[in-house]
Amino acid sequence: MDSKTRDTLITLFKDKLNEAMRFYLETCTRCGLCVEACHVYASMGNVKYIAAYRHEIVRRIYKKYFKGRGKLWPSVGEAKELTDMALEELYEAAYSCTGCRRCMLYCPFGIDTQMLMSIAKLLLIGASAEPEILTMLADTSIEKGKSIKLFKKGFLAGVSNLEADVVKKWKIKAGKTAIPVDVKGADLLYVALAGAHSIVPAAAIFNAAGENWTLSFFEAVNFGAFVGDPTKTKLILDRIINEAKRLKVKEVCICECGTAYRVMKQVSGGQPFKVSSITEVHARYIREGRITLNKSTFKHGVTYHDPCQIARNGGIFDEPRFILTHLTDDFREMSPDPRYNWCCGGGGGLVALGEDTLDFRMKSSKVKVDQVKETGATILATACENCHTQLSNLNDHYTMSMEVRFLSSMVADALVH
Ligand code: SF4
Ligand code: SF4
């Protein structure tokens, strides 16, 4: 690594050093309580996947450049120089961590591995050593925000095709727009993912609830967050914030995408709209009597995987369970407690990296498979695209013979209309 790159990385590191980050970097007592917390270590048994081990890779660089002892006498402080080899270690630590924060629950000091790995990811970006595909996808999203006119026509044509599905399957009244787009003064802006699975069931439920809603031109997924680039994360987010303000909506509803929900929720303070996950909105419709579900639609055992970014990191535990009590008489909770739920192993950009990470994702999520199998359920529901893909991959790989479902699609299928 040349000295110019190293200086750039040191500056990037320094900019991340707020009070919380310094606390995380200086507090670990190596008590070992986080050892069994990580699904990767629990599944694969390699020490490099212990949370504290991952921290140490970042911490040693911190000691080298930001602590007096490391600067003067590196071997005593276990300080480590920023080299190409150090970058490889940072990559291994950051892209084998899903940012699920299960380890944080076990740490007596609440050391946040996701935050420490955000330093690792930022240094990788600074050295152009991040997964290139994630940066390319983030750039594409940003470009789309700049030139919406170019794709508007194609988007509307695609939506029009989906409308036919909604009208046919859910018998929407003639003359009513089944999927409204770009409606000023709508109460709710729905931010979906690309694809019918994210739009069609949601549209059916909004219509059944009589919601005054509109679909967003922009997709929810934030590849800037996956790659750990704060500037790109914000630019991608701003597209949605500006759209919500332009349309003057009261609520922004994020589809089944955990990371999109977490990043949007983080910046929701001070905005003229509230931010909800689609799971919260569906639970509200049931509570208010705006939709009714047929409880006998799913007769055989149903279990639910809590997406880490929505449950542990977003605080939404009760709503999916409330919905499930209206979908089935046979809901089977996983063990242990949902707060300690095992990560599915697909977050942190791993699913977005596709086949490249498939082998690792399958091996590192064995504990998740065991946890699901113990329920004896036949349907595995979840409320996040990443989790759904990863759980479907696990279902195939481990021949679990389950049906992996989006919770929203189950709600749509159970609508009484
Ligand atoms: S955040 Fe999750 S994946 Fe990362 S070290 Fe902690 S438990 Fe493991
Ligand atoms: S539980 Fe916390 S303090 Fe203990 S080893 Fe892990 S990170 Fe360090």
GROMACS .gro file of C-alpha atoms and ligand atoms in nm:
model
  433
    1MET     CA    1   0.000   0.000   0.000
    2ASP     CA    2   0.140   0.341  -0.091
    3SER     CA    3   0.170   0.615   0.168
    4LYS     CA    4  -0.095   0.832   0.001
    5THR     CA    5  -0.356   0.557   0.027
    6ARG     CA    6  -0.252   0.490   0.386
    7ASP     CA    7  -0.290   0.859   0.476
    8THR     CA    8  -0.635   0.862   0.315
    9LEU     CA    9  -0.740   0.559   0.518
   10ILE     CA   10  -0.610   0.707   0.842
   11THR     CA   11  -0.816   1.019   0.776
   12LEU     CA   12  -1.126   0.807   0.705
   13PHE     CA   13  -1.067   0.617   1.030
   14LYS     CA   14  -1.021   0.941   1.225
   15ASP     CA   15  -1.349   1.080   1.092
   16LYS     CA   16  -1.533   0.779   1.236
   17LEU     CA   17  -1.390   0.827   1.586
   18ASN     CA   18  -1.680   0.967   1.781
   19GLU     CA   19  -1.729   0.903   2.151
   20ALA     CA   20  -1.921   0.577   2.104
   21MET     CA   21  -1.666   0.437   1.861
   22ARG     CA   22  -1.375   0.518   2.093
   23PHE     CA   23  -1.563   0.346   2.375
   24TYR     CA   24  -1.610   0.032   2.164
   25LEU     CA   25  -1.244   0.038   2.063
   26GLU     CA   26  -1.108   0.085   2.413
   27THR     CA   27  -1.338  -0.120   2.634
   28CYS     CA   28  -1.314  -0.491   2.544
   29THR     CA   29  -1.187  -0.689   2.845
   30ARG     CA   30  -1.166  -1.014   2.647
   31CYS     CA   31  -1.413  -1.171   2.888
   32GLY     CA   32  -1.527  -1.412   2.617
   33LEU     CA   33  -1.901  -1.372   2.676
   34CYS     CA   34  -1.955  -1.303   2.305
   35VAL     CA   35  -1.781  -1.622   2.191
   36GLU     CA   36  -2.092  -1.834   2.136
   37ALA     CA   37  -2.311  -1.541   2.031
   38CYS     CA   38  -2.218  -1.528   1.665
   39HIS     CA   39  -2.400  -1.769   1.434
   40VAL     CA   40  -2.090  -1.790   1.215
   41TYR     CA   41  -1.869  -1.908   1.500
   42ALA     CA   42  -2.146  -2.129   1.643
   43SER     CA   43  -2.189  -2.295   1.303
   44MET     CA   44  -1.829  -2.314   1.185
   45GLY     CA   45  -1.619  -2.311   1.503
   46ASN     CA   46  -1.337  -2.093   1.367
   47VAL     CA   47  -1.205  -1.833   1.616
   48LYS     CA   48  -1.177  -1.569   1.348
   49TYR     CA   49  -1.557  -1.550   1.353
   50ILE     CA   50  -1.582  -1.459   1.722
   51ALA     CA   51  -1.709  -1.102   1.758
   52ALA     CA   52  -1.417  -0.990   1.978
   53TYR     CA   53  -1.170  -1.131   1.725
   54ARG     CA   54  -1.329  -0.921   1.452
   55HIS     CA   55  -1.305  -0.612   1.676
   56GLU     CA   56  -0.940  -0.679   1.741
   57ILE     CA   57  -0.852  -0.644   1.373
   58VAL     CA   58  -0.989  -0.290   1.373
   59ARG     CA   59  -0.861  -0.217   1.722
   60ARG     CA   60  -0.498  -0.296   1.638
   61ILE     CA   61  -0.502  -0.042   1.355
   62TYR     CA   62  -0.658   0.207   1.595
   63LYS     CA   63  -0.376   0.145   1.839
   64LYS     CA   64  -0.114   0.195   1.572
   65TYR     CA   65  -0.237   0.533   1.451
   66PHE     CA   66  -0.439   0.685   1.733
   67LYS     CA   67  -0.289   0.567   2.063
   68GLY     CA   68   0.039   0.693   2.202
   69ARG     CA   69   0.168   0.349   2.296
   70GLY     CA   70   0.101   0.209   1.951
   71LYS     CA   71   0.276   0.499   1.785
   72LEU     CA   72   0.591   0.470   1.997
   73TRP     CA   73   0.619   0.101   2.064
   74PRO     CA   74   0.386  -0.102   1.842
   75SER     CA   75   0.467  -0.453   1.968
   76VAL     CA   76   0.353  -0.373   2.324
   77GLY     CA   77   0.020  -0.227   2.215
   78GLU     CA   78  -0.035  -0.504   1.957
   79ALA     CA   79  -0.063  -0.223   1.709
   80LYS     CA   80  -0.091  -0.313   1.346
   81GLU     CA   81   0.015  -0.118   1.042
   82LEU     CA   82  -0.228  -0.059   0.756
   83THR     CA   83  -0.097  -0.286   0.484
   84ASP     CA   84  -0.253  -0.484   0.201
   85MET     CA   85  -0.255  -0.785   0.433
   86ALA     CA   86  -0.438  -0.583   0.699
   87LEU     CA   87  -0.698  -0.494   0.435
   88GLU     CA   88  -0.749  -0.863   0.360
   89GLU     CA   89  -0.812  -0.927   0.729
   90LEU     CA   90  -1.056  -0.636   0.744
   91TYR     CA   91  -1.240  -0.778   0.444
   92GLU     CA   92  -1.264  -1.122   0.600
   93ALA     CA   93  -1.394  -0.976   0.927
   94ALA     CA   94  -1.644  -0.733   0.773
   95TYR     CA   95  -1.785  -0.955   0.499
   96SER     CA   96  -1.837  -1.253   0.724
   97CYS     CA   97  -2.037  -1.040   0.970
   98THR     CA   98  -2.402  -0.977   0.892
   99GLY     CA   99  -2.433  -0.690   1.137
  100CYS     CA  100  -2.704  -0.880   1.321
  101ARG     CA  101  -2.590  -0.745   1.661
  102ARG     CA  102  -2.663  -1.067   1.847
  103CYS     CA  103  -2.317  -1.045   2.002
  104MET     CA  104  -2.398  -0.699   2.138
  105LEU     CA  105  -2.666  -0.852   2.362
  106TYR     CA  106  -2.407  -1.077   2.526
  107CYS     CA  107  -2.134  -0.816   2.572
  108PRO     CA  108  -2.147  -0.658   2.922
  109PHE     CA  109  -2.036  -0.328   2.764
  110GLY     CA  110  -2.270  -0.346   2.468
  111ILE     CA  111  -1.984  -0.329   2.220
  112ASP     CA  112  -2.142  -0.287   1.878
  113THR     CA  113  -1.971  -0.509   1.621
  114GLN     CA  114  -2.175  -0.361   1.339
  115MET     CA  115  -2.034  -0.016   1.418
  116LEU     CA  116  -1.678  -0.147   1.435
  117MET     CA  117  -1.724  -0.331   1.108
  118SER     CA  118  -1.847  -0.004   0.957
  119ILE     CA  119  -1.490   0.125   1.006
  120ALA     CA  120  -1.354  -0.184   0.831
  121LYS     CA  121  -1.596  -0.135   0.540
  122LEU     CA  122  -1.509   0.234   0.509
  123LEU     CA  123  -1.135   0.158   0.496
  124LEU     CA  124  -1.200  -0.102   0.226
  125ILE     CA  125  -1.389   0.157   0.021
  126GLY     CA  126  -1.105   0.406   0.070
  127ALA     CA  127  -0.861   0.148  -0.067
  128SER     CA  128  -1.099   0.046  -0.351
  129ALA     CA  129  -1.100  -0.302  -0.199
  130GLU     CA  130  -1.472  -0.331  -0.127
  131PRO     CA  131  -1.695  -0.571  -0.328
  132GLU     CA  132  -1.719  -0.383  -0.656
  133ILE     CA  133  -2.067  -0.509  -0.738
  134LEU     CA  134  -2.217  -0.343  -0.428
  135THR     CA  135  -2.067  -0.007  -0.524
  136MET     CA  136  -2.193  -0.046  -0.879
  137LEU     CA  137  -2.544  -0.124  -0.758
  138ALA     CA  138  -2.534   0.175  -0.522
  139ASP     CA  139  -2.419   0.401  -0.807
  140THR     CA  140  -2.701   0.273  -1.028
  141SER     CA  141  -2.957   0.365  -0.760
  142ILE     CA  142  -2.808   0.712  -0.729
  143GLU     CA  143  -2.809   0.764  -1.106
  144LYS     CA  144  -3.173   0.660  -1.116
  145GLY     CA  145  -3.250   0.934  -0.866
  146LYS     CA  146  -3.083   1.191  -1.090
  147SER     CA  147  -3.257   1.091  -1.412
  148ILE     CA  148  -3.603   0.972  -1.315
  149LYS     CA  149  -3.753   1.089  -1.647
  150LEU     CA  150  -3.551   0.825  -1.833
  151PHE     CA  151  -3.709   0.528  -1.663
  152LYS     CA  152  -4.049   0.672  -1.564
  153LYS     CA  153  -4.230   0.543  -1.874
  154GLY     CA  154  -4.094   0.189  -1.839
  155PHE     CA  155  -4.177   0.186  -1.467
  156LEU     CA  156  -4.537   0.293  -1.528
  157ALA     CA  157  -4.577   0.029  -1.800
  158GLY     CA  158  -4.450  -0.238  -1.559
  159VAL     CA  159  -4.689  -0.122  -1.288
  160SER     CA  160  -4.979  -0.130  -1.533
  161ASN     CA  161  -4.907  -0.499  -1.599
  162LEU     CA  162  -4.904  -0.571  -1.227
  163GLU     CA  163  -5.234  -0.388  -1.182
  164ALA     CA  164  -5.404  -0.649  -1.395
  165ASP     CA  165  -5.288  -0.919  -1.149
  166VAL     CA  166  -5.421  -0.725  -0.852
  167VAL     CA  167  -5.758  -0.658  -1.015
  168LYS     CA  168  -5.798  -1.020  -1.122
  169LYS     CA  169  -5.694  -1.194  -0.802
  170TRP     CA  170  -5.843  -0.954  -0.547
  171LYS     CA  171  -6.139  -0.827  -0.747
  172ILE     CA  172  -6.070  -0.454  -0.716
  173LYS     CA  173  -6.375  -0.242  -0.804
  174ALA     CA  174  -6.393  -0.125  -1.166
  175GLY     CA  175  -6.274   0.231  -1.218
  176LYS     CA  176  -6.041   0.225  -0.917
  177THR     CA  177  -5.666   0.248  -0.972
  178ALA     CA  178  -5.526  -0.067  -0.816
  179ILE     CA  179  -5.168   0.063  -0.798
  180PRO     CA  180  -5.160   0.444  -0.779
  181VAL     CA  181  -4.822   0.602  -0.857
  182ASP     CA  182  -4.691   0.952  -0.788
  183VAL     CA  183  -5.014   1.076  -0.625
  184LYS     CA  184  -4.974   1.413  -0.456
  185GLY     CA  185  -5.161   1.438  -0.129
  186ALA     CA  186  -5.175   1.062  -0.069
  187ASP     CA  187  -5.159   0.972   0.300
  188LEU     CA  188  -4.906   0.692   0.261
  189LEU     CA  189  -4.607   0.643   0.030
  190TYR     CA  190  -4.526   0.276  -0.017
  191VAL     CA  191  -4.158   0.213  -0.093
  192ALA     CA  192  -4.132  -0.130  -0.251
  193LEU     CA  193  -3.859  -0.345  -0.399
  194ALA     CA  194  -3.835  -0.417  -0.768
  195GLY     CA  195  -4.061  -0.710  -0.855
  196ALA     CA  196  -4.420  -0.817  -0.842
  197HIS     CA  197  -4.375  -1.003  -0.511
  198SER     CA  198  -4.313  -0.674  -0.331
  199ILE     CA  199  -4.588  -0.475  -0.502
  200VAL     CA  200  -4.886  -0.700  -0.583
  201PRO     CA  201  -4.973  -0.837  -0.234
  202ALA     CA  202  -4.910  -0.497  -0.077
  203ALA     CA  203  -5.141  -0.330  -0.331
  204ALA     CA  204  -5.415  -0.583  -0.255
  205ILE     CA  205  -5.393  -0.509   0.117
  206PHE     CA  206  -5.381  -0.129   0.078
  207ASN     CA  207  -5.691  -0.147  -0.142
  208ALA     CA  208  -5.872  -0.379   0.097
  209ALA     CA  209  -5.795  -0.140   0.385
  210GLY     CA  210  -5.920   0.159   0.186
  211GLU     CA  211  -5.581   0.328   0.220
  212ASN     CA  212  -5.515   0.656   0.041
  213TRP     CA  213  -5.175   0.544  -0.083
  214THR     CA  214  -4.926   0.582  -0.364
  215LEU     CA  215  -4.636   0.373  -0.487
  216SER     CA  216  -4.287   0.520  -0.487
  217PHE     CA  217  -4.086   0.558  -0.808
  218PHE     CA  218  -3.779   0.452  -0.610
  219GLU     CA  219  -3.703   0.108  -0.474
  220ALA     CA  220  -3.634   0.063  -0.104
  221VAL     CA  221  -3.308  -0.131  -0.116
  222ASN     CA  222  -3.002   0.069  -0.012
  223PHE     CA  223  -2.682  -0.080  -0.152
  224GLY     CA  224  -2.491   0.213  -0.003
  225ALA     CA  225  -2.572   0.073   0.341
  226PHE     CA  226  -2.466  -0.280   0.241
  227VAL     CA  227  -2.126  -0.161   0.121
  228GLY     CA  228  -2.092   0.073   0.420
  229ASP     CA  229  -2.063   0.398   0.227
  230PRO     CA  230  -2.232   0.675   0.432
  231THR     CA  231  -2.236   0.924   0.144
  232LYS     CA  232  -2.403   0.683  -0.096
  233THR     CA  233  -2.639   0.559   0.176
  234LYS     CA  234  -2.760   0.915   0.225
  235LEU     CA  235  -2.794   0.991  -0.146
  236ILE     CA  236  -3.006   0.679  -0.196
  237LEU     CA  237  -3.215   0.765   0.109
  238ASP     CA  238  -3.260   1.127  -0.002
  239ARG     CA  239  -3.438   1.015  -0.318
  240ILE     CA  240  -3.717   0.871  -0.102
  241ILE     CA  241  -3.721   1.154   0.151
  242ASN     CA  242  -3.750   1.414  -0.128
  243GLU     CA  243  -4.022   1.215  -0.300
  244ALA     CA  244  -4.220   1.188   0.027
  245LYS     CA  245  -4.189   1.563   0.082
  246ARG     CA  246  -4.286   1.645  -0.277
  247LEU     CA  247  -4.598   1.428  -0.253
  248LYS     CA  248  -4.672   1.566   0.096
  249VAL     CA  249  -4.747   1.223   0.241
  250LYS     CA  250  -4.803   1.168   0.612
  251GLU     CA  251  -4.640   0.828   0.630
  252VAL     CA  252  -4.363   0.640   0.450
  253CYS     CA  253  -4.417   0.265   0.460
  254ILE     CA  254  -4.109   0.054   0.391
  255CYS     CA  255  -4.162  -0.286   0.231
  256GLU     CA  256  -4.019  -0.612   0.357
  257CYS     CA  257  -3.654  -0.503   0.348
  258GLY     CA  258  -3.480  -0.492   0.686
  259THR     CA  259  -3.188  -0.268   0.593
  260ALA     CA  260  -3.410  -0.021   0.407
  261TYR     CA  261  -3.633   0.002   0.715
  262ARG     CA  262  -3.342   0.047   0.957
  263VAL     CA  263  -3.170   0.322   0.760
  264MET     CA  264  -3.494   0.507   0.691
  265LYS     CA  265  -3.600   0.484   1.056
  266GLN     CA  266  -3.264   0.625   1.167
  267VAL     CA  267  -3.321   0.949   0.977
  268SER     CA  268  -3.696   0.976   1.038
  269GLY     CA  269  -3.661   1.223   1.326
  270GLY     CA  270  -3.747   1.577   1.221
  271GLN     CA  271  -3.914   1.471   0.896
  272PRO     CA  272  -4.272   1.580   0.818
  273PHE     CA  273  -4.380   1.216   0.786
  274LYS     CA  274  -4.365   0.908   1.002
  275VAL     CA  275  -4.179   0.594   0.898
  276SER     CA  276  -4.339   0.249   0.935
  277SER     CA  277  -4.254  -0.100   0.829
  278ILE     CA  278  -4.518  -0.276   0.626
  279THR     CA  279  -4.558  -0.523   0.913
  280GLU     CA  280  -4.656  -0.239   1.148
  281VAL     CA  281  -4.905  -0.106   0.892
  282HIS     CA  282  -5.069  -0.447   0.844
  283ALA     CA  283  -5.099  -0.500   1.220
  284ARG     CA  284  -5.261  -0.156   1.246
  285TYR     CA  285  -5.516  -0.241   0.974
  286ILE     CA  286  -5.616  -0.557   1.162
  287ARG     CA  287  -5.641  -0.373   1.495
  288GLU     CA  288  -5.856  -0.100   1.341
  289GLY     CA  289  -6.081  -0.352   1.167
  290ARG     CA  290  -5.982  -0.223   0.823
  291ILE     CA  291  -5.892  -0.571   0.701
  292THR     CA  292  -6.015  -0.912   0.812
  293LEU     CA  293  -5.815  -1.231   0.769
  294ASN     CA  294  -5.933  -1.588   0.736
  295LYS     CA  295  -5.764  -1.765   1.023
  296SER     CA  296  -5.792  -2.107   0.864
  297THR     CA  297  -5.591  -2.016   0.554
  298PHE     CA  298  -5.273  -2.173   0.695
  299LYS     CA  299  -5.361  -2.495   0.872
  300HIS     CA  300  -5.021  -2.651   0.929
  301GLY     CA  301  -4.749  -2.524   1.159
  302VAL     CA  302  -4.618  -2.174   1.088
  303THR     CA  303  -4.300  -2.034   1.237
  304TYR     CA  304  -4.155  -1.683   1.198
  305HIS     CA  305  -3.798  -1.568   1.145
  306ASP     CA  306  -3.737  -1.221   1.289
  307PRO     CA  307  -3.523  -1.019   1.047
  308CYS     CA  308  -3.238  -0.877   1.259
  309GLN     CA  309  -3.272  -0.525   1.118
  310ILE     CA  310  -3.646  -0.515   1.185
  311ALA     CA  311  -3.665  -0.697   1.520
  312ARG     CA  312  -3.341  -0.682   1.723
  313ASN     CA  313  -3.223  -0.359   1.557
  314GLY     CA  314  -3.564  -0.208   1.481
  315GLY     CA  315  -3.768  -0.310   1.785
  316ILE     CA  316  -4.053  -0.474   1.593
  317PHE     CA  317  -4.133  -0.801   1.770
  318ASP     CA  318  -4.503  -0.787   1.862
  319GLU     CA  319  -4.659  -0.684   1.529
  320PRO     CA  320  -4.566  -0.993   1.324
  321ARG     CA  321  -4.686  -1.218   1.607
  322PHE     CA  322  -5.011  -1.026   1.630
  323ILE     CA  323  -5.060  -1.072   1.255
  324LEU     CA  324  -4.977  -1.442   1.279
  325THR     CA  325  -5.243  -1.498   1.544
  326HIS     CA  326  -5.491  -1.384   1.276
  327LEU     CA  327  -5.345  -1.614   1.012
  328THR     CA  328  -5.320  -1.947   1.188
  329ASP     CA  329  -5.409  -2.145   1.501
  330ASP     CA  330  -5.075  -2.319   1.482
  331PHE     CA  331  -4.802  -2.057   1.525
  332ARG     CA  332  -4.481  -2.213   1.656
  333GLU     CA  333  -4.232  -1.976   1.819
  334MET     CA  334  -3.864  -2.048   1.773
  335SER     CA  335  -3.643  -2.092   2.073
  336PRO     CA  336  -3.472  -1.900   2.229
  337ASP     CA  337  -3.647  -1.567   2.290
  338PRO     CA  338  -3.695  -1.363   1.967
  339ARG     CA  339  -3.444  -1.102   2.087
  340TYR     CA  340  -3.178  -1.374   2.079
  341ASN     CA  341  -3.297  -1.513   1.747
  342TRP     CA  342  -3.019  -1.650   1.529
  343CYS     CA  343  -2.947  -1.438   1.225
  344CYS     CA  344  -3.039  -1.611   0.897
  345GLY     CA  345  -2.684  -1.542   0.777
  346GLY     CA  346  -2.778  -1.334   0.473
  347GLY     CA  347  -2.744  -0.975   0.591
  348GLY     CA  348  -2.463  -0.723   0.566
  349GLY     CA  349  -2.460  -0.746   0.184
  350LEU     CA  350  -2.391  -1.122   0.178
  351VAL     CA  351  -2.708  -1.214  -0.011
  352ALA     CA  352  -2.652  -0.925  -0.251
  353LEU     CA  353  -2.315  -1.083  -0.333
  354GLY     CA  354  -2.505  -1.386  -0.461
  355GLU     CA  355  -2.324  -1.702  -0.564
  356ASP     CA  356  -1.990  -1.566  -0.442
  357THR     CA  357  -2.103  -1.602  -0.082
  358LEU     CA  358  -2.341  -1.897  -0.118
  359ASP     CA  359  -2.108  -2.164   0.021
  360PHE     CA  360  -2.013  -1.948   0.320
  361ARG     CA  361  -2.376  -1.850   0.383
  362MET     CA  362  -2.483  -2.214   0.390
  363LYS     CA  363  -2.203  -2.325   0.623
  364SER     CA  364  -2.231  -2.026   0.855
  365SER     CA  365  -2.604  -2.067   0.917
  366LYS     CA  366  -2.627  -2.424   1.036
  367VAL     CA  367  -2.752  -2.308   1.377
  368LYS     CA  368  -3.036  -2.122   1.207
  369VAL     CA  369  -3.139  -2.437   1.022
  370ASP     CA  370  -3.142  -2.635   1.348
  371GLN     CA  371  -3.347  -2.363   1.519
  372VAL     CA  372  -3.609  -2.366   1.242
  373LYS     CA  373  -3.627  -2.747   1.222
  374GLU     CA  374  -3.692  -2.776   1.596
  375THR     CA  375  -4.028  -2.604   1.550
  376GLY     CA  376  -4.156  -2.881   1.323
  377ALA     CA  377  -4.340  -2.613   1.123
  378THR     CA  378  -4.408  -2.648   0.752
  379ILE     CA  379  -4.423  -2.276   0.671
  380LEU     CA  380  -4.134  -2.043   0.747
  381ALA     CA  381  -4.252  -1.683   0.733
  382THR     CA  382  -4.035  -1.374   0.738
  383ALA     CA  383  -4.060  -1.003   0.653
  384CYS     CA  384  -3.735  -0.923   0.475
  385GLU     CA  385  -3.620  -0.983   0.119
  386ASN     CA  386  -3.263  -1.072   0.222
  387CYS     CA  387  -3.385  -1.315   0.486
  388HIS     CA  388  -3.634  -1.468   0.241
  389THR     CA  389  -3.361  -1.533  -0.016
  390GLN     CA  390  -3.120  -1.672   0.242
  391LEU     CA  391  -3.386  -1.890   0.408
  392SER     CA  392  -3.493  -2.020   0.066
  393ASN     CA  393  -3.131  -2.106  -0.012
  394LEU     CA  394  -3.102  -2.284   0.326
  395ASN     CA  395  -3.430  -2.464   0.263
  396ASP     CA  396  -3.290  -2.604  -0.062
  397HIS     CA  397  -2.938  -2.670   0.062
  398TYR     CA  398  -3.045  -2.854   0.380
  399THR     CA  399  -3.352  -3.015   0.216
  400MET     CA  400  -3.579  -2.871   0.481
  401SER     CA  401  -3.892  -2.918   0.267
  402MET     CA  402  -4.056  -2.605   0.404
  403GLU     CA  403  -4.250  -2.332   0.234
  404VAL     CA  404  -4.067  -1.999   0.280
  405ARG     CA  405  -4.317  -1.713   0.270
  406PHE     CA  406  -4.324  -1.337   0.294
  407LEU     CA  407  -4.556  -1.243   0.580
  408SER     CA  408  -4.725  -0.980   0.359
  409SER     CA  409  -4.810  -1.237   0.092
  410MET     CA  410  -4.969  -1.454   0.361
  411VAL     CA  411  -5.179  -1.159   0.475
  412ALA     CA  412  -5.287  -1.093   0.116
  413ASP     CA  413  -5.379  -1.459   0.061
  414ALA     CA  414  -5.588  -1.461   0.380
  415LEU     CA  415  -5.783  -1.141   0.304
  416VAL     CA  416  -6.156  -1.180   0.347
  417HIS     CA  417  -6.317  -0.973   0.075
  418SF4     S1  418  -2.298  -0.872   1.450
  418SF4    FE1  419  -2.382  -1.081   1.418
  418SF4     S2  420  -2.258  -1.167   1.253
  418SF4    FE2  421  -2.143  -0.990   1.333
  418SF4     S3  422  -2.006  -1.076   1.491
  418SF4    FE3  423  -2.194  -1.011   1.596
  418SF4     S4  424  -2.321  -1.197   1.603
  418SF4    FE4  425  -2.162  -1.231   1.445
  419SF4     S1  426  -1.828  -0.982   2.539
  419SF4    FE1  427  -1.759  -0.771   2.496
  419SF4     S2  428  -1.596  -0.734   2.645
  419SF4    FE2  429  -1.627  -0.957   2.639
  419SF4     S3  430  -1.481  -1.032   2.482
  419SF4    FE3  431  -1.673  -0.995   2.374
  419SF4     S4  432  -1.657  -0.784   2.299
  419SF4    FE4  433  -1.497  -0.809   2.456
   0.00000   0.00000   0.00000
